[in-house]
Amino acid sequence: MLNIAVLVSGGGTNLQAIIDSIADGRIKDTKIGIVISNKKDAYALSRAKEAGIRAVCISKKDHKSRQDYDKAMIETIKEAEVDLIVLAGFLIVLSEDFVREFGGRIINIHPSLIPSFCGDGYYGLKVHEKVIERGVKVTGATVHFVDKGTDTGPIIMQKAVEVKNDDCPESLQRRVMEEAEWIILPKTIDAIAHGRVIMKDGRAYISDEV
Ligand code: GRF
């Protein structure tokens, strides 16, 4: 059984996609041990509680230094004995200590086709604003392992989404979620739960063998 921690900051629709996928069997042999938000009022926390999942807020504001905050995060995650940390709209850049501690066991969902429209400053609606500004015709979402850079870790799964002429950032954000994010994040977790994500020469591959 893969025990996962899901880290969130906002609405938690990706968290909901994971909860629903576990419930209907699209993700098997997996449980969410803990949901952690850096924001007390994140709706994601209510979604977790509603599903009977342990949900806690660990806020940077409640800690006197970044080190103290990281220590609290690391301790809480260690105590929860999770195998995988899923960043699902978690808006705090992880520290090197955190990444070192859980190296190779952290994944993130990003709402573009990395390496386009990613890195510092590319989060939330901003990503979709830039996509529209640049006039690209195809965007999408990416699930990748987290390393010490921003959106630079090995890519595990991607899915493309068409950009329509009349898209605004909000409509595009919604379509990228519906057509890509809520599909590839659960698929990746299921693949990891079944040992189907393999690393070779610094790249991640999904094997078809179960
Ligand atoms: C998603 O677009 C995700 O790709 C990005 O932040 C957003 C989170 O949305 N990292 P939600 O909280 O899952 O609804």
Coordinates of C-alpha atoms and ligand atoms in Angstrom, one line a residue:
M1 CA 0.0 0.0 0.0
L2 CA 1.5 3.3 -1.1
N3 CA 1.0 5.9 1.6
I4 CA 1.0 9.5 0.3
A5 CA 1.1 13.0 1.7
V6 CA -0.6 15.6 -0.5
L7 CA 0.6 19.2 0.0
V8 CA -1.8 22.0 -1.0
S9 CA -2.4 25.7 -0.8
G10 CA -5.7 26.4 -2.5
G11 CA -8.9 24.9 -3.9
G12 CA -7.7 21.3 -4.0
T13 CA -9.3 20.1 -7.2
N14 CA -6.3 17.9 -7.9
L15 CA -6.5 16.6 -4.3
Q16 CA -10.2 15.8 -5.1
A17 CA -9.2 14.0 -8.3
I18 CA -6.8 11.8 -6.2
I19 CA -9.5 11.2 -3.6
D20 CA -12.1 10.3 -6.3
S21 CA -9.6 8.1 -8.2
I22 CA -8.8 6.1 -5.0
A23 CA -12.5 5.7 -4.4
D24 CA -13.4 4.5 -7.8
G25 CA -10.3 2.3 -8.3
R26 CA -8.4 4.3 -10.9
I27 CA -5.7 4.5 -8.3
K28 CA -5.2 1.2 -6.5
D29 CA -3.2 0.1 -3.5
T30 CA -2.8 3.7 -2.3
K31 CA -4.0 5.8 0.6
I32 CA -3.7 9.4 1.5
G33 CA -2.1 9.4 5.0
I34 CA -2.1 13.2 5.4
V35 CA -3.0 16.5 3.7
I36 CA -0.9 19.5 4.6
S37 CA -1.8 23.1 3.7
N38 CA 0.3 26.2 4.3
K39 CA -2.9 28.2 4.4
K40 CA -5.6 27.7 7.1
D41 CA -8.5 28.7 4.9
A42 CA -7.5 26.5 1.9
Y43 CA -10.6 24.8 0.6
A44 CA -8.5 21.7 0.1
L45 CA -8.4 21.2 3.8
S46 CA -12.2 20.9 3.9
R47 CA -12.2 18.4 1.0
A48 CA -9.7 16.3 3.0
K49 CA -11.8 16.4 6.2
E50 CA -14.9 15.6 4.2
A51 CA -13.2 12.5 2.9
G52 CA -12.1 11.5 6.4
I53 CA -8.4 12.2 5.7
R54 CA -6.1 13.7 8.4
A55 CA -5.7 17.4 7.4
V56 CA -3.3 19.8 9.0
C57 CA -2.2 23.4 8.4
I58 CA 1.5 24.2 8.8
S59 CA 1.9 27.9 8.1
K60 CA 5.1 29.7 7.5
K61 CA 3.7 32.6 9.6
D62 CA 3.5 30.4 12.7
H63 CA 7.2 29.7 12.6
K64 CA 9.9 32.2 13.4
S65 CA 12.3 31.2 10.6
R66 CA 12.3 29.3 7.3
Q67 CA 14.4 26.6 9.0
D68 CA 11.8 26.1 11.8
Y69 CA 9.0 25.8 9.2
D70 CA 11.0 23.2 7.2
K71 CA 11.7 21.3 10.4
A72 CA 8.0 21.2 11.3
M73 CA 7.1 20.0 7.7
I74 CA 9.8 17.4 7.7
E75 CA 8.9 16.1 11.1
T76 CA 5.2 15.9 10.3
I77 CA 5.8 14.1 7.1
K78 CA 8.2 11.6 8.7
E79 CA 5.8 10.9 11.5
A80 CA 3.1 10.2 8.9
E81 CA 5.4 7.5 7.4
V82 CA 4.5 8.3 3.8
D83 CA 6.2 6.8 0.7
L84 CA 5.4 9.6 -1.6
I85 CA 4.8 13.4 -1.4
V86 CA 2.5 14.9 -3.9
L87 CA 2.6 18.6 -4.5
A88 CA -0.9 19.5 -5.8
G89 CA -1.0 23.2 -6.1
F90 CA 1.4 23.8 -3.2
L91 CA 2.7 27.4 -3.6
I92 CA 5.8 27.3 -1.4
V93 CA 9.1 26.6 -3.0
L94 CA 10.6 23.6 -1.2
S95 CA 13.9 24.1 0.6
E96 CA 17.0 22.2 -0.3
D97 CA 16.9 20.5 3.1
F98 CA 13.4 19.3 2.3
V99 CA 14.2 18.0 -1.1
R100 CA 17.4 16.3 0.2
E101 CA 15.4 14.6 3.0
F102 CA 12.7 13.1 0.6
G103 CA 14.8 13.0 -2.6
G104 CA 13.2 11.0 -5.4
R105 CA 9.9 10.7 -3.5
I106 CA 8.3 14.1 -4.3
I107 CA 6.2 14.7 -7.4
N108 CA 4.6 17.9 -8.6
I109 CA 1.8 18.8 -11.1
H110 CA 2.5 21.8 -13.3
P111 CA -0.1 23.3 -15.6
S112 CA 2.0 23.6 -18.8
L113 CA 4.1 21.4 -21.0
I114 CA 7.5 21.7 -19.3
P115 CA 10.0 23.1 -20.3
S116 CA 7.6 25.7 -21.7
F117 CA 6.0 28.2 -19.3
C118 CA 7.6 27.0 -16.1
G119 CA 10.2 28.1 -13.6
D120 CA 10.2 31.1 -11.3
G121 CA 7.1 33.2 -11.5
Y122 CA 5.0 30.6 -13.5
Y123 CA 2.3 29.5 -11.2
G124 CA -1.5 29.5 -11.1
L125 CA -3.3 31.8 -13.7
K126 CA 0.0 33.4 -14.6
V127 CA 1.0 30.3 -16.6
H128 CA -2.2 30.5 -18.7
E129 CA -1.9 34.3 -19.2
K130 CA 1.6 33.8 -20.6
V131 CA 0.4 30.9 -22.9
I132 CA -2.3 33.1 -24.4
E133 CA 0.1 36.1 -24.6
R134 CA 2.6 34.0 -26.6
G135 CA -0.1 32.7 -28.9
V136 CA 0.9 29.0 -28.6
K137 CA -1.8 26.6 -30.0
V138 CA -1.1 23.7 -27.6
T139 CA -0.5 23.7 -23.9
G140 CA -1.1 21.0 -21.3
A141 CA 0.1 19.7 -18.0
T142 CA 3.2 17.9 -16.6
V143 CA 3.8 15.6 -13.6
H144 CA 7.5 15.5 -12.7
F145 CA 9.8 14.5 -9.9
V146 CA 10.9 17.4 -7.8
D147 CA 14.6 18.3 -7.5
K148 CA 16.2 21.4 -6.1
G149 CA 15.3 23.6 -9.1
T150 CA 11.9 25.0 -9.9
D151 CA 10.1 22.6 -12.3
T152 CA 13.4 21.1 -13.4
G153 CA 13.1 17.5 -12.2
P154 CA 12.6 14.4 -14.4
I155 CA 9.3 14.4 -16.3
I156 CA 7.0 11.5 -15.6
M157 CA 3.9 12.2 -17.6
Q158 CA 2.5 14.9 -19.9
K159 CA -0.8 15.6 -21.7
A160 CA -1.5 18.2 -24.3
V161 CA -4.5 20.5 -24.4
E162 CA -5.6 22.7 -27.3
V163 CA -5.6 26.4 -26.9
K164 CA -8.7 27.9 -28.5
N165 CA -8.9 31.3 -30.2
D166 CA -11.4 32.7 -27.7
D167 CA -9.7 31.3 -24.5
C168 CA -9.2 33.6 -21.6
P169 CA -6.7 32.5 -18.8
E170 CA -9.6 31.2 -16.7
S171 CA -11.2 29.1 -19.4
L172 CA -7.8 27.7 -20.4
Q173 CA -6.9 26.9 -16.7
R174 CA -10.2 25.0 -16.4
R175 CA -9.7 23.0 -19.6
V176 CA -6.1 22.1 -18.7
M177 CA -7.3 20.8 -15.3
E178 CA -10.2 18.8 -16.8
E179 CA -8.4 17.4 -19.8
A180 CA -4.9 17.0 -18.3
E181 CA -4.2 17.6 -14.7
W182 CA -7.0 15.5 -13.1
I183 CA -6.1 12.6 -15.4
I184 CA -2.3 12.5 -15.4
L185 CA -1.8 13.1 -11.6
P186 CA -3.9 10.1 -10.6
K187 CA -2.4 8.0 -13.4
T188 CA 1.1 8.8 -12.2
I189 CA 0.3 8.0 -8.6
D190 CA -1.1 4.6 -9.7
A191 CA 2.0 3.9 -11.8
I192 CA 4.2 4.7 -8.8
A193 CA 2.1 2.6 -6.5
H194 CA 2.7 -0.4 -8.8
G195 CA 6.4 0.2 -9.4
R196 CA 5.9 1.2 -13.0
V197 CA 7.9 4.4 -12.8
I198 CA 11.5 3.7 -13.6
M199 CA 14.5 6.0 -13.6
K200 CA 17.2 5.5 -16.3
D201 CA 20.1 7.9 -17.0
G202 CA 18.3 10.7 -15.1
R203 CA 15.1 10.3 -17.0
A204 CA 11.8 8.8 -15.8
Y205 CA 9.8 6.3 -17.8
I206 CA 6.5 4.5 -17.3
S207 CA 6.7 0.8 -17.9
D208 CA 3.7 -1.1 -19.1
E209 CA 4.5 -4.1 -17.2
V210 CA 2.6 -4.5 -13.9
Ligands
GRF1 C1 -3.2 23.5 -10.5 O1 -3.3 24.2 -11.8 C2 -1.8 22.9 -10.5 O2 -1.3 22.5 -11.7 C3 -1.0 24.1 -10.0 O3 -1.8 24.7 -9.1 C4 -3.2 24.5 -9.4 C5 -3.8 23.9 -8.1 O4 -5.2 23.8 -8.3 N1 0.3 23.6 -9.5 P1 -6.0 23.0 -7.2 O5 -5.7 23.5 -5.8 O6 -5.6 21.5 -7.3 O7 -7.5 23.2 -7.6

